[in-house]
Amino acid sequence: MRCVDTYEIERKPLTGGEFHRLNVEPVLNPCWTRRVQTAEMWCLVCTVGIIAAVLFTYSLFRHKLFALFMQHVTSQPDEKASGLKESFFQSLKDVVSSDPELKKAGHFRLLEVGVGTGTNFKFYPSNAKLSVIEPNSNFKDYFFKNKKKFPDIELENFFEGWGEDMKQVSSGSMDVVVCTHVMCSVPFKNTGRFLSEVKRVLAPNGRFYFFEHVGDKKGTRLRLIQNILQATLLFGFLTCGCIPNKSTEEDVKKAGFSSVDVTRFYLETDAAPTSLKGCILRIVASHINGVAVK
């Protein structure tokens, strides 16, 4: 059946009735309507199918791809972030171990949870005996490649595991526990357990250093964006569980440490806002750092 456009013609007399004006109005043929609707439906189905296929493929390799992305990001460190971290970790030089033998030798034990590619090596003093734990095994090669740049740092242990269950680490064995940009990826229901494990492995009067991005203040435009991203779950899926609007400061304060000192700030970036790195860093610009004492 051919689809042929039809027209309605209305003849109207002009003044005096001598001439007529033709009003020609096209009438859309139902056949064309069905074709347009069918084409739109197939476009929608194809678009959804392509998106679903991409997300499914990404889900199969997302931990590996995320490690690769973080290696790319951390291989070009942000000067502002590095400066803040360097100042923040200055007090590590004053740590005195609770272990008599280590204290006599002038050493102390430090555990970094969620070590990733090992971006914090340059902030650790040479007298630190380092242990690390990382749940994503895809970071391991990047970590050891970066470790070669810091031969003065003694690595005692590399554990594969989660901060919520650090069974490989003995209770009271660490003078310092460090996590940077890690607690954002701890599920809400596991945050209490994570902090309990941190306290368990710390020696008496041990220090917990944390440097984390958090949810912005309520009522701000940034917080609204973070809430929307969290509600869609897509941001967490793409970033292997990152929660952009997490209230980490309140979680640490409620964890039962003898003291908690927290500073809130915005971490600015020079990365272009149109780049993937710049976009993500602006979403997670609201930060805290602090030290909690067992």
mmCIF file with all atom_site columns, N, CA, C and O in Angstrom, residues 61-94:
data_model
loop_
_atom_site.group_PDB
_atom_site.id
_atom_site.type_symbol
_atom_site.label_atom_id
_atom_site.label_alt_id
_atom_site.label_comp_id
_atom_site.label_asym_id
_atom_site.label_entity_id
_atom_site.label_seq_id
_atom_site.pdbx_PDB_ins_code
_atom_site.Cartn_x
_atom_site.Cartn_y
_atom_site.Cartn_z
_atom_site.occupancy
_atom_site.B_iso_or_equiv
_atom_site.pdbx_formal_charge
_atom_site.auth_seq_id
_atom_site.auth_comp_id
_atom_site.auth_asym_id
_atom_site.auth_atom_id
_atom_site.pdbx_PDB_model_num
ATOM 1   N N  . PHE A 1 61 ? 34.446 -5.709 33.398 1.00 0.00 ? 61 PHE A N  1
ATOM 2   C CA . PHE A 1 61 ? 35.845 -5.283 33.512 1.00 0.00 ? 61 PHE A CA 1
ATOM 3   C C  . PHE A 1 61 ? 36.001 -4.017 34.349 1.00 0.00 ? 61 PHE A C  1
ATOM 4   O O  . PHE A 1 61 ? 37.066 -3.398 34.312 1.00 0.00 ? 61 PHE A O  1
ATOM 5   N N  . ARG A 1 62 ? 34.983 -3.627 35.094 1.00 0.00 ? 62 ARG A N  1
ATOM 6   C CA . ARG A 1 62 ? 35.003 -2.300 35.719 1.00 0.00 ? 62 ARG A CA 1
ATOM 7   C C  . ARG A 1 62 ? 36.099 -2.151 36.764 1.00 0.00 ? 62 ARG A C  1
ATOM 8   O O  . ARG A 1 62 ? 36.679 -1.070 36.905 1.00 0.00 ? 62 ARG A O  1
ATOM 9   N N  . HIS A 1 63 ? 36.406 -3.204 37.514 1.00 0.00 ? 63 HIS A N  1
ATOM 10  C CA . HIS A 1 63 ? 37.457 -3.081 38.524 1.00 0.00 ? 63 HIS A CA 1
ATOM 11  C C  . HIS A 1 63 ? 38.829 -2.890 37.870 1.00 0.00 ? 63 HIS A C  1
ATOM 12  O O  . HIS A 1 63 ? 39.663 -2.117 38.349 1.00 0.00 ? 63 HIS A O  1
ATOM 13  N N  . LYS A 1 64 ? 39.037 -3.579 36.771 1.00 0.00 ? 64 LYS A N  1
ATOM 14  C CA . LYS A 1 64 ? 40.293 -3.417 36.039 1.00 0.00 ? 64 LYS A CA 1
ATOM 15  C C  . LYS A 1 64 ? 40.363 -2.045 35.389 1.00 0.00 ? 64 LYS A C  1
ATOM 16  O O  . LYS A 1 64 ? 41.405 -1.369 35.427 1.00 0.00 ? 64 LYS A O  1
ATOM 17  N N  . LEU A 1 65 ? 39.257 -1.607 34.787 1.00 0.00 ? 65 LEU A N  1
ATOM 18  C CA . LEU A 1 65 ? 39.225 -0.300 34.141 1.00 0.00 ? 65 LEU A CA 1
ATOM 19  C C  . LEU A 1 65 ? 39.337 0.829  35.159 1.00 0.00 ? 65 LEU A C  1
ATOM 20  O O  . LEU A 1 65 ? 39.966 1.857  34.885 1.00 0.00 ? 65 LEU A O  1
ATOM 21  N N  . PHE A 1 66 ? 38.729 0.631  36.327 1.00 0.00 ? 66 PHE A N  1
ATOM 22  C CA . PHE A 1 66 ? 38.818 1.660  37.366 1.00 0.00 ? 66 PHE A CA 1
ATOM 23  C C  . PHE A 1 66 ? 40.257 1.803  37.858 1.00 0.00 ? 66 PHE A C  1
ATOM 24  O O  . PHE A 1 66 ? 40.742 2.918  38.074 1.00 0.00 ? 66 PHE A O  1
ATOM 25  N N  . ALA A 1 67 ? 40.946 0.675  38.020 1.00 0.00 ? 67 ALA A N  1
ATOM 26  C CA . ALA A 1 67 ? 42.350 0.727  38.436 1.00 0.00 ? 67 ALA A CA 1
ATOM 27  C C  . ALA A 1 67 ? 43.193 1.440  37.382 1.00 0.00 ? 67 ALA A C  1
ATOM 28  O O  . ALA A 1 67 ? 44.083 2.239  37.701 1.00 0.00 ? 67 ALA A O  1
ATOM 29  N N  . LEU A 1 68 ? 42.904 1.157  36.110 1.00 0.00 ? 68 LEU A N  1
ATOM 30  C CA . LEU A 1 68 ? 43.622 1.818  35.017 1.00 0.00 ? 68 LEU A CA 1
ATOM 31  C C  . LEU A 1 68 ? 43.349 3.315  35.024 1.00 0.00 ? 68 LEU A C  1
ATOM 32  O O  . LEU A 1 68 ? 44.274 4.132  34.841 1.00 0.00 ? 68 LEU A O  1
ATOM 33  N N  . PHE A 1 69 ? 42.092 3.696  35.241 1.00 0.00 ? 69 PHE A N  1
ATOM 34  C CA . PHE A 1 69 ? 41.735 5.117  35.287 1.00 0.00 ? 69 PHE A CA 1
ATOM 35  C C  . PHE A 1 69 ? 42.439 5.817  36.449 1.00 0.00 ? 69 PHE A C  1
ATOM 36  O O  . PHE A 1 69 ? 42.982 6.920  36.289 1.00 0.00 ? 69 PHE A O  1
ATOM 37  N N  . MET A 1 70 ? 42.458 5.179  37.626 1.00 0.00 ? 70 MET A N  1
ATOM 38  C CA . MET A 1 70 ? 43.105 5.792  38.784 1.00 0.00 ? 70 MET A CA 1
ATOM 39  C C  . MET A 1 70 ? 44.612 5.900  38.590 1.00 0.00 ? 70 MET A C  1
ATOM 40  O O  . MET A 1 70 ? 45.234 6.863  39.049 1.00 0.00 ? 70 MET A O  1
ATOM 41  N N  . GLN A 1 71 ? 45.203 4.932  37.914 1.00 0.00 ? 71 GLN A N  1
ATOM 42  C CA . GLN A 1 71 ? 46.628 5.026  37.600 1.00 0.00 ? 71 GLN A CA 1
ATOM 43  C C  . GLN A 1 71 ? 46.892 6.228  36.710 1.00 0.00 ? 71 GLN A C  1
ATOM 44  O O  . GLN A 1 71 ? 47.870 6.966  36.899 1.00 0.00 ? 71 GLN A O  1
ATOM 45  N N  . HIS A 1 72 ? 46.008 6.452  35.749 1.00 0.00 ? 72 HIS A N  1
ATOM 46  C CA . HIS A 1 72 ? 46.156 7.607  34.860 1.00 0.00 ? 72 HIS A CA 1
ATOM 47  C C  . HIS A 1 72 ? 46.017 8.914  35.635 1.00 0.00 ? 72 HIS A C  1
ATOM 48  O O  . HIS A 1 72 ? 46.808 9.851  35.444 1.00 0.00 ? 72 HIS A O  1
ATOM 49  N N  . VAL A 1 73 ? 45.025 8.970  36.522 1.00 0.00 ? 73 VAL A N  1
ATOM 50  C CA . VAL A 1 73 ? 44.781 10.196 37.292 1.00 0.00 ? 73 VAL A CA 1
ATOM 51  C C  . VAL A 1 73 ? 45.926 10.476 38.254 1.00 0.00 ? 73 VAL A C  1
ATOM 52  O O  . VAL A 1 73 ? 46.425 11.605 38.352 1.00 0.00 ? 73 VAL A O  1
ATOM 53  N N  . THR A 1 74 ? 46.365 9.450  38.990 1.00 0.00 ? 74 THR A N  1
ATOM 54  C CA . THR A 1 74 ? 47.398 9.654  40.012 1.00 0.00 ? 74 THR A CA 1
ATOM 55  C C  . THR A 1 74 ? 48.797 9.797  39.426 1.00 0.00 ? 74 THR A C  1
ATOM 56  O O  . THR A 1 74 ? 49.705 10.264 40.115 1.00 0.00 ? 74 THR A O  1
ATOM 57  N N  . SER A 1 75 ? 48.982 9.404  38.177 1.00 0.00 ? 75 SER A N  1
ATOM 58  C CA . SER A 1 75 ? 50.297 9.584  37.549 1.00 0.00 ? 75 SER A CA 1
ATOM 59  C C  . SER A 1 75 ? 50.554 11.047 37.217 1.00 0.00 ? 75 SER A C  1
ATOM 60  O O  . SER A 1 75 ? 51.691 11.434 36.929 1.00 0.00 ? 75 SER A O  1
ATOM 61  N N  . GLN A 1 76 ? 49.490 11.836 37.261 1.00 0.00 ? 76 GLN A N  1
ATOM 62  C CA . GLN A 1 76 ? 49.599 13.280 37.057 1.00 0.00 ? 76 GLN A CA 1
ATOM 63  C C  . GLN A 1 76 ? 49.015 13.970 38.287 1.00 0.00 ? 76 GLN A C  1
ATOM 64  O O  . GLN A 1 76 ? 47.903 14.497 38.259 1.00 0.00 ? 76 GLN A O  1
ATOM 65  N N  . PRO A 1 77 ? 49.753 13.935 39.409 1.00 0.00 ? 77 PRO A N  1
ATOM 66  C CA . PRO A 1 77 ? 49.209 14.420 40.682 1.00 0.00 ? 77 PRO A CA 1
ATOM 67  C C  . PRO A 1 77 ? 48.835 15.896 40.652 1.00 0.00 ? 77 PRO A C  1
ATOM 68  O O  . PRO A 1 77 ? 49.487 16.709 40.003 1.00 0.00 ? 77 PRO A O  1
ATOM 69  N N  . ASP A 1 78 ? 47.761 16.204 41.348 1.00 0.00 ? 78 ASP A N  1
ATOM 70  C CA . ASP A 1 78 ? 47.297 17.584 41.465 1.00 0.00 ? 78 ASP A CA 1
ATOM 71  C C  . ASP A 1 78 ? 48.164 18.310 42.494 1.00 0.00 ? 78 ASP A C  1
ATOM 72  O O  . ASP A 1 78 ? 48.303 17.845 43.637 1.00 0.00 ? 78 ASP A O  1
ATOM 73  N N  . GLU A 1 79 ? 48.747 19.419 42.118 1.00 0.00 ? 79 GLU A N  1
ATOM 74  C CA . GLU A 1 79 ? 49.675 20.131 43.002 1.00 0.00 ? 79 GLU A CA 1
ATOM 75  C C  . GLU A 1 79 ? 48.994 20.614 44.278 1.00 0.00 ? 79 GLU A C  1
ATOM 76  O O  . GLU A 1 79 ? 49.583 20.570 45.366 1.00 0.00 ? 79 GLU A O  1
ATOM 77  N N  . LYS A 1 80 ? 47.752 21.071 44.146 1.00 0.00 ? 80 LYS A N  1
ATOM 78  C CA . LYS A 1 80 ? 47.053 21.575 45.324 1.00 0.00 ? 80 LYS A CA 1
ATOM 79  C C  . LYS A 1 80 ? 46.772 20.443 46.316 1.00 0.00 ? 80 LYS A C  1
ATOM 80  O O  . LYS A 1 80 ? 46.960 20.600 47.525 1.00 0.00 ? 80 LYS A O  1
ATOM 81  N N  . ALA A 1 81 ? 46.329 19.308 45.793 1.00 0.00 ? 81 ALA A N  1
ATOM 82  C CA . ALA A 1 81 ? 46.063 18.165 46.667 1.00 0.00 ? 81 ALA A CA 1
ATOM 83  C C  . ALA A 1 81 ? 47.343 17.663 47.311 1.00 0.00 ? 81 ALA A C  1
ATOM 84  O O  . ALA A 1 81 ? 47.368 17.323 48.505 1.00 0.00 ? 81 ALA A O  1
ATOM 85  N N  . SER A 1 82 ? 48.423 17.609 46.546 1.00 0.00 ? 82 SER A N  1
ATOM 86  C CA . SER A 1 82 ? 49.705 17.146 47.079 1.00 0.00 ? 82 SER A CA 1
ATOM 87  C C  . SER A 1 82 ? 50.203 18.064 48.187 1.00 0.00 ? 82 SER A C  1
ATOM 88  O O  . SER A 1 82 ? 50.725 17.602 49.204 1.00 0.00 ? 82 SER A O  1
ATOM 89  N N  . GLY A 1 83 ? 50.030 19.374 47.987 1.00 0.00 ? 83 GLY A N  1
ATOM 90  C CA . GLY A 1 83 ? 50.449 20.318 49.021 1.00 0.00 ? 83 GLY A CA 1
ATOM 91  C C  . GLY A 1 83 ? 49.673 20.156 50.316 1.00 0.00 ? 83 GLY A C  1
ATOM 92  O O  . GLY A 1 83 ? 50.245 20.198 51.411 1.00 0.00 ? 83 GLY A O  1
ATOM 93  N N  . LEU A 1 84 ? 48.369 19.956 50.198 1.00 0.00 ? 84 LEU A N  1
ATOM 94  C CA . LEU A 1 84 ? 47.540 19.751 51.387 1.00 0.00 ? 84 LEU A CA 1
ATOM 95  C C  . LEU A 1 84 ? 47.907 18.453 52.101 1.00 0.00 ? 84 LEU A C  1
ATOM 96  O O  . LEU A 1 84 ? 47.972 18.401 53.332 1.00 0.00 ? 84 LEU A O  1
ATOM 97  N N  . LYS A 1 85 ? 48.137 17.405 51.331 1.00 0.00 ? 85 LYS A N  1
ATOM 98  C CA . LYS A 1 85 ? 48.507 16.120 51.938 1.00 0.00 ? 85 LYS A CA 1
ATOM 99  C C  . LYS A 1 85 ? 49.867 16.198 52.635 1.00 0.00 ? 85 LYS A C  1
ATOM 100 O O  . LYS A 1 85 ? 50.050 15.649 53.720 1.00 0.00 ? 85 LYS A O  1
ATOM 101 N N  . GLU A 1 86 ? 50.795 16.863 52.000 1.00 0.00 ? 86 GLU A N  1
ATOM 102 C CA . GLU A 1 86 ? 52.128 16.986 52.595 1.00 0.00 ? 86 GLU A CA 1
ATOM 103 C C  . GLU A 1 86 ? 52.062 17.679 53.954 1.00 0.00 ? 86 GLU A C  1
ATOM 104 O O  . GLU A 1 86 ? 52.688 17.249 54.927 1.00 0.00 ? 86 GLU A O  1
ATOM 105 N N  . SER A 1 87 ? 51.272 18.734 54.026 1.00 0.00 ? 87 SER A N  1
ATOM 106 C CA . SER A 1 87 ? 51.095 19.431 55.297 1.00 0.00 ? 87 SER A CA 1
ATOM 107 C C  . SER A 1 87 ? 50.353 18.568 56.310 1.00 0.00 ? 87 SER A C  1
ATOM 108 O O  . SER A 1 87 ? 50.703 18.532 57.496 1.00 0.00 ? 87 SER A O  1
ATOM 109 N N  . PHE A 1 88 ? 49.348 17.849 55.836 1.00 0.00 ? 88 PHE A N  1
ATOM 110 C CA . PHE A 1 88 ? 48.527 17.009 56.706 1.00 0.00 ? 88 PHE A CA 1
ATOM 111 C C  . PHE A 1 88 ? 49.339 15.888 57.352 1.00 0.00 ? 88 PHE A C  1
ATOM 112 O O  . PHE A 1 88 ? 49.161 15.575 58.534 1.00 0.00 ? 88 PHE A O  1
ATOM 113 N N  . PHE A 1 89 ? 50.250 15.284 56.586 1.00 0.00 ? 89 PHE A N  1
ATOM 114 C CA . PHE A 1 89 ? 51.010 14.145 57.093 1.00 0.00 ? 89 PHE A CA 1
ATOM 115 C C  . PHE A 1 89 ? 52.309 14.532 57.808 1.00 0.00 ? 89 PHE A C  1
ATOM 116 O O  . PHE A 1 89 ? 53.081 13.647 58.208 1.00 0.00 ? 89 PHE A O  1
ATOM 117 N N  . GLN A 1 90 ? 52.547 15.812 57.992 1.00 0.00 ? 90 GLN A N  1
ATOM 118 C CA . GLN A 1 90 ? 53.768 16.248 58.651 1.00 0.00 ? 90 GLN A CA 1
ATOM 119 C C  . GLN A 1 90 ? 53.924 15.647 60.044 1.00 0.00 ? 90 GLN A C  1
ATOM 120 O O  . GLN A 1 90 ? 55.032 15.305 60.479 1.00 0.00 ? 90 GLN A O  1
ATOM 121 N N  . SER A 1 91 ? 52.815 15.492 60.751 1.00 0.00 ? 91 SER A N  1
ATOM 122 C CA . SER A 1 91 ? 52.883 15.010 62.138 1.00 0.00 ? 91 SER A CA 1
ATOM 123 C C  . SER A 1 91 ? 53.268 13.536 62.245 1.00 0.00 ? 91 SER A C  1
ATOM 124 O O  . SER A 1 91 ? 53.508 13.039 63.345 1.00 0.00 ? 91 SER A O  1
ATOM 125 N N  . LEU A 1 92 ? 53.343 12.817 61.117 1.00 0.00 ? 92 LEU A N  1
ATOM 126 C CA . LEU A 1 92 ? 53.803 11.423 61.174 1.00 0.00 ? 92 LEU A CA 1
ATOM 127 C C  . LEU A 1 92 ? 55.239 11.332 61.685 1.00 0.00 ? 92 LEU A C  1
ATOM 128 O O  . LEU A 1 92 ? 55.646 10.306 62.244 1.00 0.00 ? 92 LEU A O  1
ATOM 129 N N  . LYS A 1 93 ? 56.003 12.400 61.496 1.00 0.00 ? 93 LYS A N  1
ATOM 130 C CA . LYS A 1 93 ? 57.390 12.409 61.963 1.00 0.00 ? 93 LYS A CA 1
ATOM 131 C C  . LYS A 1 93 ? 57.487 12.347 63.490 1.00 0.00 ? 93 LYS A C  1
ATOM 132 O O  . LYS A 1 93 ? 58.539 12.002 64.040 1.00 0.00 ? 93 LYS A O  1
ATOM 133 N N  . ASP A 1 94 ? 56.385 12.670 64.168 1.00 0.00 ? 94 ASP A N  1
ATOM 134 C CA . ASP A 1 94 ? 56.391 12.703 65.633 1.00 0.00 ? 94 ASP A CA 1
ATOM 135 C C  . ASP A 1 94 ? 55.861 11.409 66.260 1.00 0.00 ? 94 ASP A C  1
ATOM 136 O O  . ASP A 1 94 ? 55.792 11.309 67.491 1.00 0.00 ? 94 ASP A O  1
#
